[in-house]
Coordinates of C-alpha atoms and ligand atoms in Angstrom, one line a residue:
M415 CA 85.7 117.8 98.6
A416 CA 84.0 121.1 97.7
K417 CA 86.4 123.0 99.9
Q418 CA 89.4 121.3 98.2
L419 CA 88.0 122.1 94.7
F420 CA 88.0 125.8 95.6
Y421 CA 91.1 125.9 97.7
L422 CA 93.6 124.1 95.4
P423 CA 93.1 126.3 92.3
W424 CA 93.1 129.4 94.5
W425 CA 96.4 128.3 96.2
F426 CA 97.9 127.4 92.9
A427 CA 97.0 130.7 91.1
R428 CA 98.4 132.7 94.0
A429 CA 101.6 130.7 94.0
R430 CA 102.1 130.5 90.2
F431 CA 101.0 133.9 89.1
F432 CA 101.3 136.2 92.2
G433 CA 104.5 134.8 93.8
S434 CA 102.8 133.7 97.0
R435 CA 105.0 131.2 98.9
R436 CA 102.6 129.6 101.3
P437 CA 102.9 125.9 102.1
L438 CA 100.2 123.5 100.9
Q439 CA 101.5 120.5 102.9
T440 CA 103.1 120.0 106.3
V441 CA 105.6 117.3 107.1
L442 CA 105.3 117.0 110.9
F443 CA 107.8 114.9 112.8
I444 CA 106.0 113.9 116.0
S445 CA 109.0 112.2 117.4
D446 CA 112.4 110.8 116.4
K447 CA 112.0 107.7 118.4
C448 CA 112.2 104.6 116.2
N449 CA 112.1 100.8 116.4
L450 CA 114.6 100.4 113.6
T451 CA 118.0 101.9 112.7
C452 CA 117.9 101.9 108.9
K453 CA 121.2 102.4 107.1
H454 CA 119.9 105.2 104.8
C455 CA 118.3 107.3 107.6
N456 CA 119.6 110.3 109.4
V457 CA 116.4 111.0 111.4
Y458 CA 116.2 108.4 114.2
N459 CA 117.5 109.2 117.6
L460 CA 118.4 106.3 119.8
A461 CA 120.3 108.1 122.6
N462 CA 117.9 110.8 123.6
P463 CA 114.7 110.8 121.5
N464 CA 112.4 113.8 121.2
I465 CA 108.8 112.8 121.8
K466 CA 106.4 115.7 121.4
T467 CA 103.4 116.2 123.7
T468 CA 99.8 116.4 122.3
E469 CA 99.8 120.1 123.1
Q470 CA 102.9 120.8 121.2
I471 CA 101.6 119.0 118.1
I472 CA 98.3 120.8 118.3
E473 CA 100.1 124.1 118.4
E474 CA 102.2 123.1 115.4
L475 CA 99.2 121.9 113.4
K476 CA 97.4 125.2 114.1
Y477 CA 100.5 127.2 113.0
S478 CA 100.8 125.2 109.8
Y479 CA 97.1 125.6 109.0
A480 CA 97.4 129.3 109.5
Q481 CA 100.4 129.4 107.1
G482 CA 98.1 127.9 104.4
S483 CA 98.8 124.2 104.7
R484 CA 95.9 121.8 104.2
F485 CA 97.6 118.4 104.0
V486 CA 99.6 116.9 106.8
D487 CA 102.0 113.9 106.8
F488 CA 102.8 112.6 110.3
E489 CA 106.4 111.5 110.2
G490 CA 109.1 110.3 112.6
G491 CA 111.0 108.3 113.8
E492 CA 108.2 105.7 113.7
P493 CA 104.8 107.5 114.0
M494 CA 103.0 104.3 115.1
L495 CA 105.1 104.3 118.3
W496 CA 103.9 107.7 119.4
R497 CA 101.9 107.9 122.7
D498 CA 101.0 110.6 125.1
G499 CA 99.2 109.2 128.0
E500 CA 96.1 107.5 126.5
H501 CA 96.5 109.3 123.1
N502 CA 98.0 107.6 120.1
I503 CA 98.3 108.7 116.4
N504 CA 94.5 108.6 115.8
H505 CA 94.0 111.4 118.4
L506 CA 96.3 113.6 116.3
I507 CA 94.6 112.6 113.1
H508 CA 91.2 113.6 114.5
I509 CA 92.5 116.9 115.8
A510 CA 94.1 117.7 112.4
K511 CA 90.7 117.1 110.7
E512 CA 88.9 119.3 113.3
I513 CA 91.4 122.1 112.6
G514 CA 90.5 121.9 108.9
F515 CA 93.2 119.8 107.2
F516 CA 91.8 118.1 104.1
S517 CA 93.7 114.9 104.6
T518 CA 96.2 113.2 106.8
T519 CA 98.8 110.7 105.9
V520 CA 101.1 108.5 108.0
T521 CA 104.4 107.1 106.9
T522 CA 105.3 103.9 108.6
N523 CA 107.9 101.1 108.5
A524 CA 105.0 98.6 109.1
Q525 CA 106.8 96.8 111.9
M526 CA 103.8 97.2 114.2
P527 CA 100.2 96.4 113.2
F528 CA 98.5 99.5 111.8
A529 CA 95.0 98.2 111.1
D530 CA 93.5 100.7 113.5
C531 CA 95.3 103.7 111.9
E532 CA 92.6 106.2 110.8
A533 CA 94.8 108.3 108.5
D534 CA 93.3 109.0 105.1
S535 CA 96.3 107.4 103.4
I536 CA 99.2 105.4 104.7
W537 CA 102.7 105.2 103.1
V538 CA 104.5 102.0 103.9
S539 CA 108.3 102.2 103.4
L540 CA 109.5 99.3 101.3
D541 CA 113.1 99.3 100.0
G542 CA 113.0 96.1 97.9
I543 CA 111.9 92.5 98.2
G544 CA 113.3 90.3 101.0
E545 CA 117.0 90.6 101.4
F546 CA 117.1 94.0 99.6
H547 CA 114.7 95.5 102.1
E548 CA 116.5 93.8 105.0
Y549 CA 119.9 95.1 103.9
I550 CA 118.7 98.6 104.7
R551 CA 116.2 97.9 107.5
G552 CA 117.4 94.8 109.3
E553 CA 116.6 91.1 109.7
G554 CA 113.0 90.1 110.0
T555 CA 111.7 93.5 108.8
F556 CA 110.3 92.2 105.5
A557 CA 108.2 89.4 107.0
R558 CA 106.8 91.7 109.6
L559 CA 106.0 94.3 106.9
E560 CA 104.3 91.7 104.7
K561 CA 102.1 90.4 107.6
N562 CA 101.1 93.9 108.8
V563 CA 100.3 95.1 105.3
A564 CA 98.2 91.9 104.6
E565 CA 96.2 92.4 107.8
C566 CA 95.8 96.2 107.8
G567 CA 92.5 96.3 105.9
H568 CA 93.0 100.0 105.1
P569 CA 91.6 101.1 101.7
D570 CA 94.5 103.5 100.8
V571 CA 97.9 102.0 101.4
S572 CA 100.8 102.7 99.1
F573 CA 104.5 101.8 99.1
N574 CA 107.3 104.3 99.3
M575 CA 110.6 103.0 97.9
V576 CA 113.9 104.7 98.2
I577 CA 116.3 103.5 95.5
N578 CA 120.0 103.3 96.3
A579 CA 123.3 101.8 95.3
K580 CA 122.4 98.4 96.8
N581 CA 118.8 97.9 95.8
Y582 CA 118.6 99.5 92.3
T583 CA 118.6 96.1 90.6
N584 CA 115.4 95.2 92.5
V585 CA 113.2 98.1 91.3
R586 CA 111.3 96.1 88.7
D587 CA 110.5 93.3 91.1
T588 CA 109.4 95.7 93.7
I589 CA 107.0 97.5 91.4
E590 CA 105.7 94.1 90.2
Y591 CA 105.2 93.1 93.9
A592 CA 103.3 96.3 94.6
K593 CA 101.0 95.6 91.6
N594 CA 100.3 92.1 92.7
N595 CA 99.7 92.9 96.4
P596 CA 95.9 93.2 96.9
A597 CA 96.4 95.5 100.0
I598 CA 98.4 98.0 98.0
R599 CA 97.1 100.8 95.8
A600 CA 100.3 102.1 94.2
I601 CA 104.0 102.7 94.7
S602 CA 106.0 106.0 94.8
L603 CA 109.7 105.9 93.7
N604 CA 112.4 108.1 95.2
F605 CA 116.2 108.0 95.2
H606 CA 118.5 108.0 98.1
T607 CA 119.5 111.5 99.3
P608 CA 123.0 111.4 100.6
Y609 CA 122.8 113.0 104.0
E610 CA 126.1 112.9 106.0
G611 CA 127.2 109.4 106.7
T612 CA 125.0 107.8 104.1
E613 CA 126.9 109.0 101.0
Y614 CA 127.9 105.4 100.1
L615 CA 124.2 104.6 99.3
F616 CA 123.9 107.3 96.6
L617 CA 123.2 105.8 93.2
E618 CA 125.4 107.2 90.4
W619 CA 123.7 109.3 87.8
D620 CA 124.2 106.9 84.8
K621 CA 122.6 104.1 86.8
R622 CA 119.8 106.4 88.0
I623 CA 119.0 107.4 84.4
K624 CA 118.7 103.7 83.4
V625 CA 116.4 102.9 86.4
I626 CA 114.2 105.9 85.6
D627 CA 113.9 104.8 82.0
E628 CA 112.8 101.4 83.3
I629 CA 110.2 103.0 85.6
I630 CA 108.8 105.1 82.8
E631 CA 108.5 102.0 80.6
M632 CA 106.6 100.3 83.4
K633 CA 104.4 103.3 84.1
R634 CA 103.5 103.4 80.3
A635 CA 102.6 99.7 80.5
G636 CA 100.1 100.5 83.2
Y637 CA 101.8 99.6 86.5
P638 CA 100.5 101.6 89.5
I639 CA 103.3 104.1 89.8
I640 CA 102.4 107.3 91.5
N641 CA 105.2 109.5 90.0
S642 CA 104.3 111.3 86.8
I643 CA 106.5 110.8 83.7
S644 CA 107.3 114.5 83.6
G645 CA 108.5 114.3 87.3
L646 CA 110.5 111.2 86.6
K647 CA 112.3 112.8 83.7
L648 CA 113.4 115.8 85.8
M649 CA 114.9 113.4 88.3
K650 CA 117.3 112.2 85.7
H651 CA 119.5 115.3 86.1
N652 CA 117.9 117.3 89.0
K653 CA 118.6 120.5 87.1
F654 CA 115.4 122.4 87.6
S655 CA 114.2 125.2 89.9
K656 CA 113.0 123.6 93.2
Q657 CA 109.6 124.5 94.8
C658 CA 110.4 122.9 98.1
W659 CA 108.5 125.6 100.0
V660 CA 105.3 123.8 99.0
S661 CA 105.9 121.7 102.2
N662 CA 106.8 123.3 105.5
F663 CA 108.6 121.0 107.9
I664 CA 108.4 120.9 111.6
M665 CA 111.3 118.8 113.0
A666 CA 111.3 116.5 116.0
D667 CA 113.1 119.0 118.1
G668 CA 110.4 121.6 117.3
T669 CA 112.4 123.6 114.7
R670 CA 110.0 125.1 112.1
L671 CA 111.4 125.2 108.6
P672 CA 109.6 126.9 105.7
E673 CA 111.0 124.2 103.3
C674 CA 112.7 120.9 103.0
P675 CA 115.7 120.6 105.4
G676 CA 117.8 119.3 102.4
S677 CA 118.7 122.9 101.5
I678 CA 120.4 123.3 105.0
A679 CA 122.2 120.0 104.5
G680 CA 123.4 121.2 101.1
V681 CA 122.1 118.0 99.3
C682 CA 119.6 119.6 96.9
D683 CA 121.7 118.9 93.8
Q684 CA 121.6 115.2 94.7
C685 CA 118.1 115.2 96.0
G686 CA 116.1 112.0 95.4
F687 CA 112.7 112.9 96.7
G688 CA 110.2 112.3 93.9
M689 CA 108.1 115.2 95.2
A690 CA 110.8 117.7 94.1
G691 CA 110.3 116.9 90.4
E692 CA 106.5 116.6 90.8
M693 CA 106.2 120.0 92.2
H694 CA 108.3 121.6 89.5
S695 CA 106.1 119.8 86.9
V696 CA 102.9 121.1 88.5
F697 CA 104.4 124.6 88.4
T698 CA 105.2 124.3 84.8
L699 CA 101.6 123.0 84.2
R700 CA 102.5 119.6 83.0
P701 CA 99.1 117.9 82.5
D702 CA 100.3 114.4 83.4
T703 CA 101.7 115.6 86.7
I704 CA 98.6 117.7 87.6
M705 CA 96.4 114.6 86.9
A706 CA 98.8 112.4 89.1
G707 CA 98.6 115.0 91.9
M708 CA 94.8 115.2 91.7
K709 CA 94.6 111.4 91.8
L710 CA 96.8 111.3 94.9
R711 CA 95.1 114.1 96.8
M712 CA 91.4 113.7 96.0
Ligands
SAM501 C1 112.4 109.0 108.0 S1 111.1 107.8 107.6 C2 110.0 108.0 108.9 C3 108.8 107.1 108.8 C4 109.0 105.7 109.1 N1 109.9 105.5 110.2 C5 109.4 104.9 107.9 O1 110.5 104.4 107.8 O2 108.5 104.8 107.0 C6 110.3 108.5 106.2 C7 110.7 108.1 104.8 O3 112.0 108.7 104.6 C8 112.8 107.8 103.8 N2 114.2 108.1 103.9 C9 115.0 107.9 105.0 N3 116.3 108.3 104.7 C10 116.2 108.7 103.4 C11 117.2 109.3 102.5 N4 118.5 109.4 102.9 N5 116.9 109.6 101.3 C12 115.6 109.4 100.9 N6 114.6 108.9 101.7 C13 114.9 108.6 102.9 C14 112.4 106.4 104.5 O4 112.7 105.3 103.6 C15 110.9 106.6 104.7 O5 110.2 106.2 103.5
SF4_502 S1 112.2 103.2 110.3 FE1 112.0 105.2 109.4 S2 112.7 106.7 111.0 FE2 113.3 104.6 111.6 S3 115.4 104.4 111.0 FE3 114.1 103.6 109.4 S4 113.8 105.3 107.9 FE4 114.5 106.1 109.8

């Protein structure tokens, strides 16, 4: 904690006032093998999945740490599927901590039990209640998610929802469900980013604005919504300078990118990742966003 208290203001001051462009967080894809084929996703690779070795991941963690990163999110594909001999995701989490990362997170579809996952925080992807979730993720996925969440026993589990043209009417119920679920700390809200082949799920701007107003209203009423109000307001139009270099990305094929791959795909104008607005609000010193970030990270 003491290290974080020193490092975060130092990192911020260098970035904000001296133009430093060093990442603070790493999104590390450890494989693109998955047990689902979600309609909105352009990551999974059924035919010929890349599955990294422990050595490759250690090298990527050390590289990211040397770049300045101190938070790592293990991503996939499905990270809970990852194995290298006797090693599973916990081995990678321990190594990241030994290298010096302040915290580790894992994003999972919760189709497998994750009670033994030792990440500091866990994101469970939930795209609506029941049929809304299953439209995107397939039959049986909601019941498995509910069971594995209820049995996980982890103290820091939050939902990550991606709002799209099919599930936007279910946002209120999903936030309500997160609030009433004793295993869940909070919910993060994002919008579908229209990577090639998934454009039909993009939510039109007028509907997006209405959904954001509804989310802001629920946040003000005390619902456990991670996004800050400043960050949410920016997502209404997406017309702000992006600070996507705050996260470096290491893709499943080993490609190292200094920022979100959305810029290469040309989807930044339609980006739905809540983090984009949050980072801009931090950079423009919005107090509510800084508080939300501190709460999430510390
Ligand atoms: C690629 S998945 C990998 C982790 C894990 N398999 C899962 O589904 O949670 C990471 C997150 O990206 C989200 N995602 C996938 N495609 C997206 C898109 N086109 N726009 C926004 N988020 C997307 C997923 O819903 C999930 O929350
Ligand atoms: S579970 Fe995650 S990685 Fe797999 S297809 Fe769905 S969103 Fe993509």
